[in-house]
Coordinates of C-alpha atoms in Angstrom, one line a residue:
X112 CA 107.1 110.9 108.7
X113 CA 105.3 107.6 109.4
X114 CA 104.4 107.0 113.0
X115 CA 105.2 103.7 114.4
X116 CA 103.3 101.4 117.0
X117 CA 105.2 98.7 118.7
X118 CA 103.0 96.0 120.4
X119 CA 104.6 93.7 122.8
X120 CA 103.3 91.2 125.2
X121 CA 104.2 90.0 128.9
X122 CA 103.3 87.6 131.7
X123 CA 101.9 84.8 129.7
X124 CA 101.2 84.1 125.8
X125 CA 98.1 84.0 123.7
X126 CA 96.9 87.3 125.3
X127 CA 95.7 88.7 122.0
X128 CA 98.5 90.8 120.6
X129 CA 97.4 90.1 117.1
X130 CA 93.7 91.0 117.8
X131 CA 95.0 94.2 119.7
X132 CA 97.0 95.1 116.6
X133 CA 94.2 94.7 114.1
X134 CA 91.7 96.2 116.4
X135 CA 93.9 99.2 116.6
X136 CA 94.7 99.2 113.0
X137 CA 90.7 98.9 112.4
X138 CA 90.3 102.0 114.2
X139 CA 92.9 104.3 112.7
X140 CA 91.8 103.4 109.5
X141 CA 88.1 104.5 110.6
X142 CA 89.9 107.7 111.7
X143 CA 91.2 108.3 108.0
X144 CA 94.6 107.2 108.5
X145 CA 96.6 104.9 106.2
X146 CA 97.9 101.8 108.2
X147 CA 100.4 99.0 107.5
X148 CA 100.8 96.1 110.0
X149 CA 103.3 93.4 110.5
X150 CA 104.5 90.9 112.8
X151 CA 107.8 89.7 114.3
X152 CA 108.0 86.0 115.2
X153 CA 111.0 84.9 117.5
X154 CA 111.2 81.5 116.2
X155 CA 114.2 80.1 114.4
X156 CA 112.0 78.8 111.2
X157 CA 112.3 80.7 108.5
X158 CA 108.5 80.9 108.3
X159 CA 105.8 78.6 110.0
X160 CA 105.1 76.6 106.5
X161 CA 106.9 73.6 107.6
X162 CA 105.5 73.4 111.5
X163 CA 102.7 71.2 112.4
X164 CA 99.3 72.9 113.1
X165 CA 99.8 71.4 116.5
X166 CA 103.1 73.6 117.2
X167 CA 101.7 76.7 115.7
X168 CA 98.2 76.6 114.8
X169 CA 97.0 78.0 111.1
X170 CA 99.5 78.8 108.4
X171 CA 98.0 81.9 106.7
X172 CA 98.9 82.5 103.2
X173 CA 99.1 86.0 101.2
X174 CA 98.5 86.9 97.8
X175 CA 102.4 86.8 97.0
X176 CA 102.7 83.3 98.7
X177 CA 104.3 84.2 101.8
X178 CA 103.3 81.5 104.3
X179 CA 102.9 83.6 107.7
X180 CA 101.7 83.6 111.0
X181 CA 97.9 83.5 111.7
X182 CA 97.7 86.6 113.2
X183 CA 98.1 88.5 109.9
X184 CA 94.6 86.7 109.2
X185 CA 93.5 89.0 112.0
X186 CA 95.0 91.9 110.3
X187 CA 93.2 91.1 106.7
X188 CA 89.9 90.5 108.7
X189 CA 90.2 93.8 110.5
X190 CA 91.8 96.2 108.4
X191 CA 91.9 97.1 104.6
X192 CA 96.0 97.5 105.0
X193 CA 98.0 95.2 102.2
X194 CA 99.8 92.7 103.2
X195 CA 103.1 90.9 101.7
X196 CA 105.9 88.9 102.6
X197 CA 107.7 92.1 104.4
X198 CA 104.6 91.9 107.1
X199 CA 106.0 88.8 108.7
X200 CA 109.3 88.1 109.7
X201 CA 111.1 85.2 112.0
X202 CA 114.3 85.3 113.8
X203 CA 115.3 82.5 111.1
X204 CA 114.3 85.0 108.2
X205 CA 116.5 88.0 109.8
X206 CA 119.4 85.6 110.5
X207 CA 119.3 84.0 106.9
X208 CA 119.2 87.4 105.3
X209 CA 122.2 88.3 107.7
X210 CA 124.0 85.1 106.8
X211 CA 123.5 85.6 103.1
X212 CA 124.9 89.2 102.9
X213 CA 128.1 87.8 104.9
X214 CA 128.5 85.1 102.7
X215 CA 128.4 87.5 99.6
X216 CA 130.6 89.9 101.3
X217 CA 128.8 92.7 99.9
X218 CA 127.8 94.3 103.3
X219 CA 129.8 93.0 106.3
X220 CA 133.3 92.3 104.4
X221 CA 136.2 92.5 106.9
X222 CA 133.6 93.1 109.9
X223 CA 132.8 90.7 112.8
X224 CA 129.1 90.2 112.3
X225 CA 127.3 90.5 115.8
X226 CA 123.4 90.8 117.3
X227 CA 124.2 94.2 117.6
X228 CA 124.7 96.1 115.5
X229 CA 124.0 94.0 112.4
X230 CA 121.1 91.8 113.5
X231 CA 119.2 94.8 115.1
X232 CA 120.0 96.6 112.1
X233 CA 118.4 94.3 109.8
X234 CA 115.2 94.1 112.2
X235 CA 115.1 97.8 111.8
X236 CA 115.4 97.5 108.0
X237 CA 112.5 95.2 108.0
X238 CA 110.3 97.8 109.8
X239 CA 111.3 100.5 107.7
X240 CA 110.5 98.5 104.5
X241 CA 106.9 99.1 105.2
X242 CA 107.5 103.1 105.4
X243 CA 106.2 104.6 102.1
X244 CA 104.4 108.0 101.2
X245 CA 101.0 106.6 101.4
X246 CA 101.4 105.3 105.0
X247 CA 100.5 107.3 108.0
X248 CA 101.0 104.4 110.7
X249 CA 103.3 101.2 110.9
X250 CA 102.1 98.7 113.8
X251 CA 104.5 96.1 114.6
X252 CA 103.8 93.2 116.8
X253 CA 106.3 91.5 118.5
X254 CA 105.6 88.0 119.0
X255 CA 106.4 86.0 122.4
X256 CA 106.7 87.3 126.0
X257 CA 109.2 89.9 127.4
X258 CA 111.8 88.0 129.2
X259 CA 111.9 85.2 126.4
X260 CA 115.4 85.0 125.5
X261 CA 114.7 84.6 121.6
X262 CA 112.9 87.9 121.6
X263 CA 115.7 90.1 123.2
X264 CA 117.1 91.1 119.6
X265 CA 113.7 92.4 118.5
X266 CA 113.0 94.4 121.7
X267 CA 116.6 95.8 121.5
X268 CA 116.0 97.0 117.8
X269 CA 112.7 98.7 118.5
X270 CA 114.4 100.3 121.4
X271 CA 116.9 101.7 119.1
X272 CA 114.2 102.6 116.7
X273 CA 112.9 105.3 118.5
X274 CA 116.2 106.7 119.0
X275 CA 116.4 106.6 114.9
X276 CA 113.0 108.4 114.2
X277 CA 112.8 110.3 117.2
X278 CA 110.6 109.3 120.3
X279 CA 107.9 111.6 119.3
X280 CA 107.2 109.3 116.2
X281 CA 107.0 106.1 118.2
X282 CA 104.3 104.6 120.7
X283 CA 105.1 101.5 122.7
X284 CA 101.8 99.6 123.7
X285 CA 102.3 96.5 126.1
X286 CA 99.5 94.1 126.8
X287 CA 99.6 92.4 129.8
X288 CA 97.5 90.0 132.0
X289 CA 95.7 91.0 135.3
X290 CA 94.8 87.8 137.1
X291 CA 92.0 87.2 139.2
X292 CA 92.6 85.0 142.5
X293 CA 89.2 83.2 143.1
X294 CA 90.6 82.0 146.7
X295 CA 91.3 85.6 147.5
X296 CA 88.6 87.1 145.9
X297 CA 90.7 89.9 144.3
X298 CA 92.5 90.8 141.2
X299 CA 96.4 91.1 141.0
X300 CA 98.3 93.7 139.6
X301 CA 102.1 92.5 140.5
X302 CA 102.3 90.3 137.3
X303 CA 101.9 93.4 135.0
X304 CA 104.5 95.5 137.2
X305 CA 107.0 92.5 136.8
X306 CA 106.3 92.6 132.9
X307 CA 106.8 96.3 132.7
X308 CA 110.0 96.0 134.9
X309 CA 111.4 93.6 132.6
X310 CA 110.5 95.9 129.5
X311 CA 112.1 98.8 131.2
X312 CA 115.1 97.0 132.1
X313 CA 115.6 96.5 128.3
X314 CA 115.5 100.4 128.0
X315 CA 111.6 100.5 126.7
X316 CA 109.3 102.6 128.9
X317 CA 105.6 101.7 127.6
X318 CA 103.4 104.7 126.8
X319 CA 100.3 102.4 127.0
X320 CA 99.5 99.3 129.0
X321 CA 96.2 97.3 127.8
X322 CA 95.2 94.9 130.6
X323 CA 93.6 91.8 129.9
X324 CA 91.2 90.7 132.5
X325 CA 88.5 88.6 133.5
X326 CA 86.9 91.2 136.3
X327 CA 86.4 94.8 136.1
X328 CA 89.7 96.8 137.3
X329 CA 88.9 99.3 139.9
X330 CA 90.0 102.8 140.2
X331 CA 92.5 102.1 143.1
X332 CA 94.3 99.2 140.9
X333 CA 94.5 101.4 138.1
X334 CA 96.1 104.1 140.1
X335 CA 98.5 101.4 141.6
X336 CA 99.5 100.0 138.0
X337 CA 99.9 103.6 136.7
X338 CA 102.2 104.7 139.7
X339 CA 104.6 101.4 139.6
X340 CA 104.6 101.3 135.8
X341 CA 105.3 104.7 135.3
X342 CA 102.3 105.6 132.9
X343 CA 99.2 107.8 133.2
X344 CA 96.1 106.4 134.7
X345 CA 94.2 107.2 131.5
X346 CA 96.9 105.1 129.9
X347 CA 95.9 102.0 131.8
X348 CA 93.3 100.4 129.6
X349 CA 91.1 97.7 130.6
X350 CA 90.5 95.0 128.3
X351 CA 87.7 92.3 129.7
X352 CA 87.3 89.0 128.1
X353 CA 84.4 88.8 125.4
X354 CA 81.0 87.3 125.8
X355 CA 80.1 86.9 122.0
X356 CA 83.1 87.6 119.4
X357 CA 86.4 88.7 118.9
X358 CA 85.0 91.4 116.9
X359 CA 83.7 93.4 119.8
X360 CA 87.4 94.2 120.7
X361 CA 87.8 97.4 118.7
X362 CA 84.4 98.6 120.1
X363 CA 85.8 98.0 123.7
X364 CA 88.6 99.8 123.0
X365 CA 86.9 102.8 121.8
X366 CA 84.8 102.8 125.0
X367 CA 88.3 103.2 126.8
X368 CA 89.2 105.9 124.3
X369 CA 92.4 104.3 122.9
X370 CA 91.9 105.6 119.6
X371 CA 91.9 109.1 121.2
X372 CA 95.1 108.6 123.2
X373 CA 97.1 107.3 120.2
X374 CA 95.9 110.1 118.1
X375 CA 96.8 112.5 120.9
X376 CA 100.3 111.1 121.8
X377 CA 101.4 110.5 118.1
X378 CA 100.1 114.0 117.0
X379 CA 98.1 112.5 114.2
X380 CA 95.9 114.5 111.9
X381 CA 92.6 112.2 112.1
X382 CA 89.0 112.8 111.3
X383 CA 86.5 111.7 114.2
X384 CA 85.8 108.3 114.3
X385 CA 82.8 106.4 112.9
X386 CA 82.0 102.6 113.3
X387 CA 78.6 102.5 112.9
X388 CA 78.7 99.8 110.6
X389 CA 80.8 97.7 112.6
X390 CA 78.6 98.4 115.6
X391 CA 75.7 97.3 113.3
X392 CA 77.6 94.1 112.6
X393 CA 77.7 93.3 116.1
X394 CA 74.3 93.6 116.9
X395 CA 73.7 90.8 114.0
X396 CA 76.3 88.8 116.1
X397 CA 74.3 89.2 119.5
X398 CA 70.8 88.8 117.9
X399 CA 70.7 86.3 115.4
X400 CA 67.3 85.3 113.8
X401 CA 68.2 81.9 112.6
X402 CA 70.6 78.8 113.8
X403 CA 72.4 76.0 111.8
X404 CA 75.0 73.6 112.7
X405 CA 77.9 72.8 110.8
X406 CA 80.3 70.0 111.2
X407 CA 83.9 70.6 110.7
X408 CA 85.5 67.3 109.8
X409 CA 89.5 67.7 110.1
X410 CA 92.5 65.9 111.6
X411 CA 93.9 69.0 113.8
X412 CA 90.7 69.7 115.8
X413 CA 92.4 69.3 119.1
X414 CA 94.4 72.7 118.3
X415 CA 91.7 75.6 118.6
X416 CA 93.8 77.5 116.0
X417 CA 94.5 75.0 113.5
X418 CA 91.4 75.9 111.4
X419 CA 91.3 79.4 112.9
X420 CA 90.2 81.2 109.2
X421 CA 87.8 78.5 108.6
X422 CA 85.9 79.0 112.0
X423 CA 85.7 82.8 111.2
X424 CA 84.6 82.5 107.7
X425 CA 82.0 80.6 108.9
X426 CA 81.0 83.1 111.3
X427 CA 81.2 85.7 108.5
X428 CA 78.9 83.9 106.4
X429 CA 76.4 83.5 109.4
X430 CA 76.5 87.2 109.9
X431 CA 75.7 88.1 106.2
X432 CA 72.5 85.6 107.0
X433 CA 71.7 86.9 110.3
X434 CA 72.5 83.2 111.5
X435 CA 74.1 81.8 114.3
X436 CA 76.7 79.1 113.0
X437 CA 77.1 76.5 115.7
X438 CA 80.3 74.6 114.7
X439 CA 80.6 71.0 115.7
X440 CA 84.4 70.3 115.7
X441 CA 84.9 66.6 114.7
X442 CA 88.0 64.5 114.6
X443 CA 88.2 62.7 111.1
X444 CA 89.4 59.6 113.3
X445 CA 86.4 59.6 115.5
X446 CA 84.4 58.9 112.2
X447 CA 86.4 56.0 111.5
X448 CA 86.0 54.6 114.9
X449 CA 82.1 55.1 115.4
X450 CA 80.7 55.5 111.8
X451 CA 79.3 58.5 109.9
X452 CA 75.8 57.9 110.9
X453 CA 76.4 58.4 114.7
X454 CA 78.9 61.3 114.4
X455 CA 77.4 63.5 111.8
X456 CA 73.4 63.0 112.8
X457 CA 71.6 66.2 112.9
X458 CA 74.3 68.5 111.1
X459 CA 72.8 70.9 108.6
X460 CA 76.3 71.0 106.5
X461 CA 79.4 69.2 106.6
X462 CA 82.6 71.0 105.9
X463 CA 85.9 69.1 105.3
X464 CA 89.1 71.4 105.6
X465 CA 92.9 71.0 104.3
X466 CA 95.5 69.0 105.9
X467 CA 98.4 66.8 104.8
X468 CA 99.1 63.0 105.0
X469 CA 97.1 59.8 105.0
X470 CA 96.0 60.0 108.8
X471 CA 92.5 60.7 109.2
X472 CA 91.6 60.6 105.4
X473 CA 89.2 57.7 105.8
X474 CA 87.2 59.6 108.2
X475 CA 86.9 62.5 105.7
X476 CA 86.0 60.1 102.7
X477 CA 83.3 58.8 105.0
X478 CA 82.0 62.1 106.1
X479 CA 81.9 63.1 102.6
X480 CA 80.0 60.0 101.3
X481 CA 77.3 60.5 104.1
X482 CA 76.7 64.1 102.9
X483 CA 76.5 63.1 99.1
X484 CA 74.2 60.4 99.9
X485 CA 72.0 62.1 102.4
X486 CA 72.1 65.3 100.3
X487 CA 73.5 67.2 103.0
X488 CA 75.1 70.7 102.1
X489 CA 79.0 69.8 101.7
X490 CA 82.0 72.3 101.4
X491 CA 85.4 70.7 100.6
X492 CA 88.5 72.8 100.8
X493 CA 91.9 71.9 99.4
X494 CA 92.2 68.4 100.8
X495 CA 88.4 68.5 101.1
X496 CA 88.4 68.5 97.3
X497 CA 90.9 65.6 96.9
X498 CA 89.0 63.4 99.3
X499 CA 85.7 64.0 97.6
X500 CA 87.3 63.0 94.3
X501 CA 88.5 59.7 96.2
X502 CA 84.9 58.9 97.3
X503 CA 83.1 59.7 94.2
X504 CA 85.8 57.3 92.5
X505 CA 85.5 54.7 94.6
X506 CA 81.8 54.7 95.2
X507 CA 80.1 56.1 92.1
X508 CA 82.5 55.7 89.3
X509 CA 83.5 52.2 90.4
X510 CA 87.3 52.5 90.8
X511 CA 87.2 50.7 94.3
X512 CA 91.1 51.2 95.2
X513 CA 91.3 54.9 93.8
X514 CA 93.5 56.9 95.9
X515 CA 95.8 59.9 96.2
X516 CA 99.3 59.2 95.7
X517 CA 100.2 61.3 98.7
X518 CA 98.2 58.3 100.6
X519 CA 99.6 55.5 98.2
X520 CA 102.1 55.9 95.4
X521 CA 101.4 52.7 94.0
X522 CA 97.7 53.0 93.8
X523 CA 96.1 51.6 90.4
X524 CA 94.0 54.7 90.1
X525 CA 95.4 57.9 91.1
X526 CA 92.7 60.1 90.7
X527 CA 94.7 62.7 92.6
X528 CA 98.3 63.0 92.1
X529 CA 101.3 65.5 92.4
X530 CA 101.4 68.7 90.4
X531 CA 104.2 68.3 87.5
X532 CA 106.4 71.1 88.8
X533 CA 106.8 69.5 92.2
X534 CA 108.5 66.3 91.3
X535 CA 111.8 67.9 91.0
X536 CA 111.5 69.7 94.3
X537 CA 113.5 68.3 97.2
X538 CA 113.1 71.2 100.0
X539 CA 109.9 71.4 101.8
X540 CA 109.9 75.1 102.9
X541 CA 108.2 77.6 100.6
X542 CA 108.0 75.1 97.7
X543 CA 104.2 74.6 97.4
X544 CA 101.8 75.7 94.9
X545 CA 101.6 79.2 97.0
X546 CA 99.5 82.4 96.6
X547 CA 96.9 83.9 94.5
X548 CA 96.1 82.2 91.2
X549 CA 93.3 83.1 88.6
X550 CA 90.6 80.5 88.0
X551 CA 87.9 80.6 85.4
X552 CA 84.3 79.4 86.4
X553 CA 81.6 77.7 84.2
X554 CA 78.6 79.5 83.5
X555 CA 75.7 78.8 85.5
X556 CA 77.5 77.0 88.2
X557 CA 77.1 77.0 91.7
X558 CA 80.4 78.6 92.1
X559 CA 79.6 81.2 89.3
X560 CA 76.2 82.2 91.0
X561 CA 78.1 82.8 94.3
X562 CA 81.0 84.7 93.0
X563 CA 78.8 86.6 90.4
X564 CA 82.0 86.4 88.1
X565 CA 83.4 84.2 85.7
X566 CA 87.2 84.9 86.6
X567 CA 88.2 84.8 90.3
X568 CA 91.5 84.9 92.1
X569 CA 91.9 82.7 95.3
X570 CA 95.0 81.7 97.3
X571 CA 96.4 78.4 97.3
X572 CA 98.8 76.0 99.1
X573 CA 99.2 72.5 97.9
X574 CA 101.3 69.8 96.0
X575 CA 98.6 67.6 94.7
X576 CA 95.9 67.9 92.2
X577 CA 92.8 66.2 90.6
X578 CA 94.2 63.7 87.9
X579 CA 92.9 65.1 84.5
X580 CA 93.0 61.4 83.0
X581 CA 89.9 61.0 85.0
X582 CA 87.8 64.0 84.1
X583 CA 85.4 62.2 81.4
X584 CA 84.4 59.4 83.9
X585 CA 83.9 61.8 86.5
X586 CA 81.7 64.1 84.5
X587 CA 80.1 60.6 83.0
X588 CA 78.9 60.1 86.5
X589 CA 77.8 63.5 87.4
X590 CA 80.7 65.4 89.2
X591 CA 81.6 68.3 87.1
X592 CA 84.5 70.6 87.0
X593 CA 83.2 74.1 87.2
X594 CA 86.4 75.9 87.8
X595 CA 89.9 75.5 86.3
X596 CA 93.0 77.3 85.8
X597 CA 93.0 79.8 82.7
X598 CA 94.7 77.2 80.6
X599 CA 92.3 74.7 81.7
X600 CA 94.9 72.3 82.9
X601 CA 94.3 72.5 86.7
X602 CA 91.0 71.6 88.4
X603 CA 89.9 74.2 90.8
X604 CA 86.5 73.4 91.7
X605 CA 84.1 70.5 91.4
X606 CA 80.3 70.4 92.0
X607 CA 77.7 67.4 92.2
X608 CA 75.2 67.4 89.7
X609 CA 71.6 67.1 91.5
X610 CA 72.7 68.1 95.0
X611 CA 71.4 70.8 96.7
X612 CA 75.3 72.1 97.7
X613 CA 78.2 69.9 96.9
X614 CA 81.0 72.2 96.1
X615 CA 84.6 71.7 96.7
X616 CA 87.8 73.9 95.7
X617 CA 91.3 73.6 95.6
X618 CA 91.9 76.9 96.9
X619 CA 91.8 78.5 100.3
X620 CA 88.8 81.0 100.2
X621 CA 88.9 81.3 104.1
X622 CA 92.0 83.6 103.7
X623 CA 89.6 85.9 101.9
X624 CA 86.7 86.4 104.4
X625 CA 86.0 89.6 106.4
X626 CA 83.2 90.1 109.0
X627 CA 81.8 92.8 107.0
X628 CA 82.2 91.1 103.8
X629 CA 81.6 87.1 104.1
X630 CA 83.4 85.1 101.3
X631 CA 80.8 84.0 98.4
X632 CA 81.4 80.3 98.9
X633 CA 80.8 80.4 102.6
X634 CA 77.9 82.7 102.2
X635 CA 76.4 80.1 99.7
X636 CA 77.3 77.2 101.9
X637 CA 75.3 78.6 104.8
X638 CA 72.7 79.6 102.7
X639 CA 72.4 76.2 101.7
X640 CA 72.8 74.9 105.4
X641 CA 69.9 77.3 106.3
X642 CA 67.8 76.0 103.8
X643 CA 68.1 72.4 104.9
X644 CA 67.6 73.5 108.6
X645 CA 64.3 75.3 107.7
X646 CA 63.1 72.5 105.7
X647 CA 63.6 69.9 108.4
X648 CA 61.8 72.1 110.9
X649 CA 58.8 72.5 108.5
X650 CA 59.0 68.6 108.2
X651 CA 59.1 67.9 111.6
X652 CA 56.1 70.6 112.2
X653 CA 54.0 68.7 109.7
X654 CA 54.8 65.4 111.2
X655 CA 54.0 66.4 114.8
X656 CA 50.1 66.3 114.9
X657 CA 49.9 62.8 113.4
X658 CA 52.4 61.6 116.2
X659 CA 50.1 63.3 118.7
X660 CA 47.2 61.4 117.2
X661 CA 48.4 58.2 117.5

């Protein structure tokens, strides 16, 4: 029988339940266990696909086209567990399923449909959907904070779940905050006590407490937490803030013997832990040999999680090259106000990520022109490709009013237009071109050199596409289509001839990068940025004696 770990959070949000769940999954995998992960989100939206990045952060897309919570990105970056749409459920998705069954009359006919047992049964069914013969442990993260009214059905469901499968097969891990009061000069355990008390009132006794803290927790505080929260002292796990990277979290949990405790409590047959490769990766993060500065020009920069996978993928590529990647987060509208020359000066590379709607598009286009004309390595992703097409059309091909029909539906030169299959679609949610698609690359192209393959699969999330009517004009002026759908109809990759690195993709490669295996395109981009940085250093060194002589 598969074992189940439920991860809840208390006191405040954003404590890192997703990172903790991913880290636990990674440690159990390294001990030879087969793991699956999922997340329950309490909001009413069916999925985060229609939510603003300012509300929710990044929407993470899976191979099967599911638009999911960004924590599933952590799951994929830390583990090898397969993810599908069954790995992310919202309140909206649960209730939609219940209501559809009620309307069909095939499950609840003649019954009064209620939260208990019908909604909670639906939640438990979602947990059981991940159980298979090849699964040893299912880790389920409960979004939100204990005490939130919208999260109660999920907490009730996981309480019932232990009764269904037996408490010996279930482990409850509660993540909480131990704040430090500077004025008093001490840490406080009372918020954790209250959080656990709320959980116990629901009927859940946590087996393990993971305590987020800025300062070390003394043995006296550990004993106090254990006593008032009814757990063993060794089950109070200190999790201090990390100095260098989120990838330190698994190693920190190992130091606190969390993996041993989980294996013991669930009576798992596991091999000894070996994370030597992971520790070697951490050493490269802490002791880089080089440094580059990359400008990420976006429209949701103010929200730290809006481009989460982009930032992580840049770090992964830096790890691969023993390089610290300094990310300069640049609002596209800042370029519109201040000018590209001023805002982008000193960068080793420019990355323009995805987005929607017109706001900030002029700043993105100006950034791309700057990178193209000054031979600064450029990487465009999704909308970044579309803006690169618009920039090239206006400033090289000579189509001054070229645009995307997303920005101007009446433009004379729609170099970017809506996909054919999108015209008849009315609903916004889950209707874009979503999920993994194949693409063929041109032999000898930079994309081919980076991937080392002529056929690759990448994840997509878009409605608009390069307009094929303009392909020949672009090619004649030096912008080449080096990747396309297998039938050749959809442009997937463009590159600029006679440029150190000018490459843009319609897909989202950031969704397939790992700290131990950087995505090939990000790796190639950072390699080009590093070459530029080193070249600039040599030029400066050559010129310095002449300046001194004067």
